[in-house]
Amino acid sequence: MTATTPSIPPNVRVDVERLWTYHDMHHDRRPTDVGIGLGSHDLGVAMVATNLFHLGMYPLLVFTGANAPTTIERFPRGEAVHYREYAIEHGIPPTAIVIETQARNTGQNVELTRALLAERRIEVRSVTLMSRPYQQRRAYATCKKLWPEVDVICASHPLPLDDYVTSIGDVDKVINMLVGDTQRITKYAELGFAIPQDVPTEVELAYARLVNAGYDSRLV
């Protein structure tokens, strides 16, 4: 029996697509001093980090992340450890990878990675910050708050929305995460965790409709 491919409900598709587009920073790829892969449940972070290393986008790659409730089953040895294993299996020399294994949120990803590189006396003026597609904007805003002098280029594994949903295998999880990250753009700026980001009215309305439709499990 063939498993049914998860799909976005037609009644919320337009709003989901709007949030998906909003969180993509649409940065042009260019070489940076360091690549930083933010740990999550999404192996696509390790994939894009590996691909960009092979394209010569950075000479050093840091994977950062311990575990969270959403990742412990998939990556029992820790997010950064599993990402490193994937990268080595796909041709990156172990000497070109550094791992940070304590971070449990995006702020800690940035702070602990910055401290680790400073401890190794690695000068960093620019970074390629790699995350889940819908985490790009929040990751950027967090990094610029905590590491304001560094130039930040965001990147994610380049999958269209429907292909991404299929890769995760849980459409409700993806929509809830999109909604949660949208709330955090404003909430975390108010709390001082991130720099403010413009939120267009159409994004605010799409977010509100999705919350009203019941996609609220990742709200803070």
mmCIF file of C-alpha atoms in Angstrom:
data_model
loop_
_atom_site.group_PDB
_atom_site.id
_atom_site.type_symbol
_atom_site.label_atom_id
_atom_site.label_comp_id
_atom_site.label_asym_id
_atom_site.label_seq_id
_atom_site.Cartn_x
_atom_site.Cartn_y
_atom_site.Cartn_z
ATOM 1 C CA MET A 1 0.000 0.000 0.000
ATOM 2 C CA THR A 2 1.446 3.376 -0.980
ATOM 3 C CA ALA A 3 1.526 6.033 1.739
ATOM 4 C CA THR A 4 -0.443 9.186 1.074
ATOM 5 C CA THR A 5 1.767 12.192 0.422
ATOM 6 C CA PRO A 6 0.959 14.957 2.933
ATOM 7 C CA SER A 7 -0.484 18.055 1.327
ATOM 8 C CA ILE A 8 -1.403 21.575 2.400
ATOM 9 C CA PRO A 9 -5.175 21.988 2.884
ATOM 10 C CA PRO A 10 -6.571 24.124 0.038
ATOM 11 C CA ASN A 11 -8.361 26.497 2.429
ATOM 12 C CA VAL A 12 -5.060 27.619 4.019
ATOM 13 C CA ARG A 13 -2.637 27.242 1.106
ATOM 14 C CA VAL A 14 -2.489 30.932 0.156
ATOM 15 C CA ASP A 15 -1.733 31.964 3.730
ATOM 16 C CA VAL A 16 0.885 29.239 4.201
ATOM 17 C CA GLU A 17 2.597 30.256 0.961
ATOM 18 C CA ARG A 18 2.619 33.886 2.093
ATOM 19 C CA LEU A 19 4.403 33.040 5.348
ATOM 20 C CA TRP A 20 6.789 30.687 3.544
ATOM 21 C CA THR A 21 7.822 33.477 1.150
ATOM 22 C CA TYR A 22 8.132 36.027 3.956
ATOM 23 C CA HIS A 23 10.620 33.963 5.937
ATOM 24 C CA ASP A 24 12.922 33.461 2.944
ATOM 25 C CA MET A 25 15.476 36.300 3.094
ATOM 26 C CA HIS A 26 16.261 35.896 -0.634
ATOM 27 C CA HIS A 27 19.956 36.535 -0.050
ATOM 28 C CA ASP A 28 22.374 36.155 -2.938
ATOM 29 C CA ARG A 29 24.986 33.482 -2.345
ATOM 30 C CA ARG A 30 28.573 34.695 -1.969
ATOM 31 C CA PRO A 31 31.724 33.497 -0.185
ATOM 32 C CA THR A 32 31.960 34.109 3.566
ATOM 33 C CA ASP A 33 34.507 33.391 6.284
ATOM 34 C CA VAL A 34 32.499 30.656 8.029
ATOM 35 C CA GLY A 35 29.416 28.536 7.414
ATOM 36 C CA ILE A 36 27.136 27.974 10.414
ATOM 37 C CA GLY A 37 24.519 25.223 10.334
ATOM 38 C CA LEU A 38 21.809 25.647 12.967
ATOM 39 C CA GLY A 39 20.641 22.394 14.500
ATOM 40 C CA SER A 40 17.035 21.287 14.060
ATOM 41 C CA HIS A 41 14.932 18.267 13.055
ATOM 42 C CA ASP A 42 15.717 19.072 9.390
ATOM 43 C CA LEU A 43 18.654 17.243 7.785
ATOM 44 C CA GLY A 44 18.340 19.723 4.917
ATOM 45 C CA VAL A 45 20.518 22.082 6.966
ATOM 46 C CA ALA A 46 23.405 19.626 6.751
ATOM 47 C CA MET A 47 22.681 19.103 3.045
ATOM 48 C CA VAL A 48 22.858 22.771 2.089
ATOM 49 C CA ALA A 49 25.893 23.285 4.329
ATOM 50 C CA THR A 50 27.692 20.432 2.591
ATOM 51 C CA ASN A 51 26.746 21.624 -0.886
ATOM 52 C CA LEU A 52 27.884 25.186 -0.264
ATOM 53 C CA PHE A 53 31.180 24.002 1.211
ATOM 54 C CA HIS A 54 31.883 22.017 -1.948
ATOM 55 C CA LEU A 55 31.051 25.132 -3.982
ATOM 56 C CA GLY A 56 33.772 27.019 -2.125
ATOM 57 C CA MET A 57 31.446 29.325 -0.186
ATOM 58 C CA TYR A 58 33.464 29.015 3.048
ATOM 59 C CA PRO A 59 36.597 27.185 4.275
ATOM 60 C CA LEU A 60 35.244 26.280 7.722
ATOM 61 C CA LEU A 61 31.881 24.850 8.764
ATOM 62 C CA VAL A 62 30.372 24.970 12.252
ATOM 63 C CA PHE A 63 27.397 22.828 13.200
ATOM 64 C CA THR A 64 25.664 23.952 16.386
ATOM 65 C CA GLY A 65 22.945 22.242 18.374
ATOM 66 C CA ALA A 66 22.269 19.852 21.249
ATOM 67 C CA ASN A 67 18.738 18.451 21.246
ATOM 68 C CA ALA A 68 15.189 19.688 21.582
ATOM 69 C CA PRO A 69 11.961 17.734 22.102
ATOM 70 C CA THR A 70 11.406 17.836 18.323
ATOM 71 C CA THR A 71 14.837 16.359 17.506
ATOM 72 C CA ILE A 72 15.775 13.842 20.192
ATOM 73 C CA GLU A 73 14.220 10.854 18.415
ATOM 74 C CA ARG A 74 15.640 11.673 14.994
ATOM 75 C CA PHE A 75 19.094 12.766 16.171
ATOM 76 C CA PRO A 76 19.699 10.946 19.484
ATOM 77 C CA ARG A 77 23.419 11.797 19.558
ATOM 78 C CA GLY A 78 22.678 15.494 19.136
ATOM 79 C CA GLU A 79 21.897 17.704 16.144
ATOM 80 C CA ALA A 80 25.439 18.971 15.532
ATOM 81 C CA VAL A 81 26.902 15.460 15.812
ATOM 82 C CA HIS A 82 24.503 13.992 13.243
ATOM 83 C CA TYR A 83 25.024 16.948 10.885
ATOM 84 C CA ARG A 84 28.788 16.460 11.115
ATOM 85 C CA GLU A 85 28.441 12.761 10.311
ATOM 86 C CA TYR A 86 26.370 13.588 7.233
ATOM 87 C CA ALA A 87 28.903 16.168 6.033
ATOM 88 C CA ILE A 88 31.852 13.813 6.446
ATOM 89 C CA GLU A 89 29.975 11.020 4.659
ATOM 90 C CA HIS A 90 29.494 13.462 1.771
ATOM 91 C CA GLY A 91 33.090 14.467 1.368
ATOM 92 C CA ILE A 92 33.883 17.318 3.740
ATOM 93 C CA PRO A 93 37.219 16.782 5.527
ATOM 94 C CA PRO A 94 36.759 16.360 9.294
ATOM 95 C CA THR A 95 39.367 19.082 9.838
ATOM 96 C CA ALA A 96 37.063 21.599 8.127
ATOM 97 C CA ILE A 97 34.201 20.986 10.595
ATOM 98 C CA VAL A 98 33.784 22.280 14.134
ATOM 99 C CA ILE A 99 30.817 21.294 16.292
ATOM 100 C CA GLU A 100 29.138 23.119 19.167
ATOM 101 C CA THR A 101 26.969 20.670 21.115
ATOM 102 C CA GLN A 102 25.353 22.659 23.930
ATOM 103 C CA ALA A 103 23.011 25.150 22.224
ATOM 104 C CA ARG A 104 19.282 24.566 22.723
ATOM 105 C CA ASN A 105 17.855 27.619 20.961
ATOM 106 C CA THR A 106 18.803 30.018 18.186
ATOM 107 C CA GLY A 107 20.267 32.629 20.530
ATOM 108 C CA GLN A 108 22.549 30.023 22.079
ATOM 109 C CA ASN A 109 23.467 28.763 18.600
ATOM 110 C CA VAL A 110 24.810 32.218 17.785
ATOM 111 C CA GLU A 111 26.384 33.078 21.143
ATOM 112 C CA LEU A 112 28.127 29.740 21.671
ATOM 113 C CA THR A 113 29.360 29.560 18.078
ATOM 114 C CA ARG A 114 30.751 33.085 18.307
ATOM 115 C CA ALA A 115 32.533 32.210 21.572
ATOM 116 C CA LEU A 116 33.903 28.971 20.117
ATOM 117 C CA LEU A 117 35.373 30.742 17.089
ATOM 118 C CA ALA A 118 36.821 33.520 19.259
ATOM 119 C CA GLU A 119 38.425 30.900 21.512
ATOM 120 C CA ARG A 120 40.105 29.433 18.436
ATOM 121 C CA ARG A 121 41.152 32.936 17.348
ATOM 122 C CA ILE A 122 39.330 32.646 14.047
ATOM 123 C CA GLU A 123 38.567 36.081 12.618
ATOM 124 C CA VAL A 124 35.003 36.257 11.378
ATOM 125 C CA ARG A 125 33.682 39.174 9.346
ATOM 126 C CA SER A 126 30.995 37.282 7.431
ATOM 127 C CA VAL A 127 28.964 34.107 7.910
ATOM 128 C CA THR A 128 26.644 31.939 5.870
ATOM 129 C CA LEU A 129 23.849 31.137 8.311
ATOM 130 C CA MET A 130 21.993 27.959 7.363
ATOM 131 C CA SER A 131 18.658 26.925 8.826
ATOM 132 C CA ARG A 132 15.252 25.480 8.032
ATOM 133 C CA PRO A 133 13.644 27.574 5.279
ATOM 134 C CA TYR A 134 11.049 29.136 7.566
ATOM 135 C CA GLN A 135 13.701 29.960 10.196
ATOM 136 C CA GLN A 136 15.796 32.214 7.961
ATOM 137 C CA ARG A 137 14.318 35.555 9.010
ATOM 138 C CA ARG A 138 14.344 34.767 12.721
ATOM 139 C CA ALA A 139 17.888 33.403 12.515
ATOM 140 C CA TYR A 140 19.022 36.553 10.709
ATOM 141 C CA ALA A 141 17.350 38.871 13.228
ATOM 142 C CA THR A 142 18.816 36.920 16.148
ATOM 143 C CA CYS A 143 22.326 36.869 14.700
ATOM 144 C CA LYS A 144 22.293 40.601 13.964
ATOM 145 C CA LYS A 145 21.207 41.297 17.555
ATOM 146 C CA LEU A 146 23.863 39.127 19.177
ATOM 147 C CA TRP A 147 26.676 39.525 16.634
ATOM 148 C CA PRO A 148 25.913 42.899 15.014
ATOM 149 C CA GLU A 149 29.259 43.497 13.359
ATOM 150 C CA VAL A 150 29.202 40.349 11.233
ATOM 151 C CA ASP A 151 27.797 40.255 7.698
ATOM 152 C CA VAL A 152 25.071 37.568 7.526
ATOM 153 C CA ILE A 153 24.016 35.628 4.440
ATOM 154 C CA CYS A 154 21.101 33.241 5.000
ATOM 155 C CA ALA A 155 20.660 29.966 3.140
ATOM 156 C CA SER A 156 18.494 26.847 3.279
ATOM 157 C CA HIS A 157 18.135 23.617 1.353
ATOM 158 C CA PRO A 158 16.419 24.835 -1.850
ATOM 159 C CA LEU A 159 13.134 22.950 -1.863
ATOM 160 C CA PRO A 160 9.755 24.306 -2.997
ATOM 161 C CA LEU A 161 7.141 24.412 -0.242
ATOM 162 C CA ASP A 162 5.302 21.223 -1.263
ATOM 163 C CA ASP A 163 8.543 19.279 -1.630
ATOM 164 C CA TYR A 164 9.638 20.513 1.788
ATOM 165 C CA VAL A 165 6.374 19.337 3.352
ATOM 166 C CA THR A 166 6.874 15.940 1.719
ATOM 167 C CA SER A 167 10.463 15.744 3.009
ATOM 168 C CA ILE A 168 9.308 16.411 6.592
ATOM 169 C CA GLY A 169 6.279 14.125 6.212
ATOM 170 C CA ASP A 170 4.002 16.122 8.517
ATOM 171 C CA VAL A 171 2.084 19.011 6.994
ATOM 172 C CA ASP A 172 0.566 20.149 10.293
ATOM 173 C CA LYS A 173 4.007 20.338 11.880
ATOM 174 C CA VAL A 174 5.345 22.493 9.048
ATOM 175 C CA ILE A 175 2.382 24.898 9.193
ATOM 176 C CA ASN A 176 2.552 25.146 12.978
ATOM 177 C CA MET A 177 6.286 25.861 12.817
ATOM 178 C CA LEU A 178 5.722 28.545 10.160
ATOM 179 C CA VAL A 179 3.087 30.194 12.339
ATOM 180 C CA GLY A 180 5.275 29.945 15.432
ATOM 181 C CA ASP A 181 8.254 31.520 13.703
ATOM 182 C CA THR A 182 6.078 34.340 12.405
ATOM 183 C CA GLN A 183 4.955 35.171 15.938
ATOM 184 C CA ARG A 184 8.546 35.073 17.141
ATOM 185 C CA ILE A 185 9.656 37.733 14.640
ATOM 186 C CA THR A 186 7.679 40.340 16.587
ATOM 187 C CA LYS A 187 7.736 38.713 20.024
ATOM 188 C CA TYR A 188 11.489 38.195 20.181
ATOM 189 C CA ALA A 189 12.210 41.734 19.004
ATOM 190 C CA GLU A 190 9.954 43.043 21.807
ATOM 191 C CA LEU A 191 11.850 40.887 24.317
ATOM 192 C CA GLY A 192 15.230 42.079 23.052
ATOM 193 C CA PHE A 193 16.248 38.700 21.624
ATOM 194 C CA ALA A 194 16.391 39.900 18.003
ATOM 195 C CA ILE A 195 16.417 43.028 15.881
ATOM 196 C CA PRO A 196 13.028 44.246 14.623
ATOM 197 C CA GLN A 197 11.867 43.089 11.200
ATOM 198 C CA ASP A 198 9.171 44.632 9.044
ATOM 199 C CA VAL A 199 6.026 42.497 8.995
ATOM 200 C CA PRO A 200 3.777 43.461 6.051
ATOM 201 C CA THR A 201 0.049 43.699 6.706
ATOM 202 C CA GLU A 202 -0.690 40.769 4.409
ATOM 203 C CA VAL A 203 1.676 38.609 6.471
ATOM 204 C CA GLU A 204 0.022 39.688 9.729
ATOM 205 C CA LEU A 205 -3.403 38.822 8.306
ATOM 206 C CA ALA A 206 -2.237 35.440 6.977
ATOM 207 C CA TYR A 207 -0.728 34.658 10.375
ATOM 208 C CA ALA A 208 -3.938 35.609 12.190
ATOM 209 C CA ARG A 209 -6.086 33.470 9.895
ATOM 210 C CA LEU A 210 -3.856 30.444 10.423
ATOM 211 C CA VAL A 211 -3.965 30.882 14.199
ATOM 212 C CA ASN A 212 -7.757 31.089 14.010
ATOM 213 C CA ALA A 213 -7.728 27.913 11.919
ATOM 214 C CA GLY A 214 -6.076 26.100 14.811
ATOM 215 C CA TYR A 215 -2.391 26.212 13.875
ATOM 216 C CA ASP A 216 -1.261 27.422 17.292
ATOM 217 C CA SER A 217 0.771 24.599 18.840
ATOM 218 C CA ARG A 218 4.088 26.445 18.400
ATOM 219 C CA LEU A 219 3.008 29.813 19.787
ATOM 220 C CA VAL A 220 4.825 31.220 22.806
#
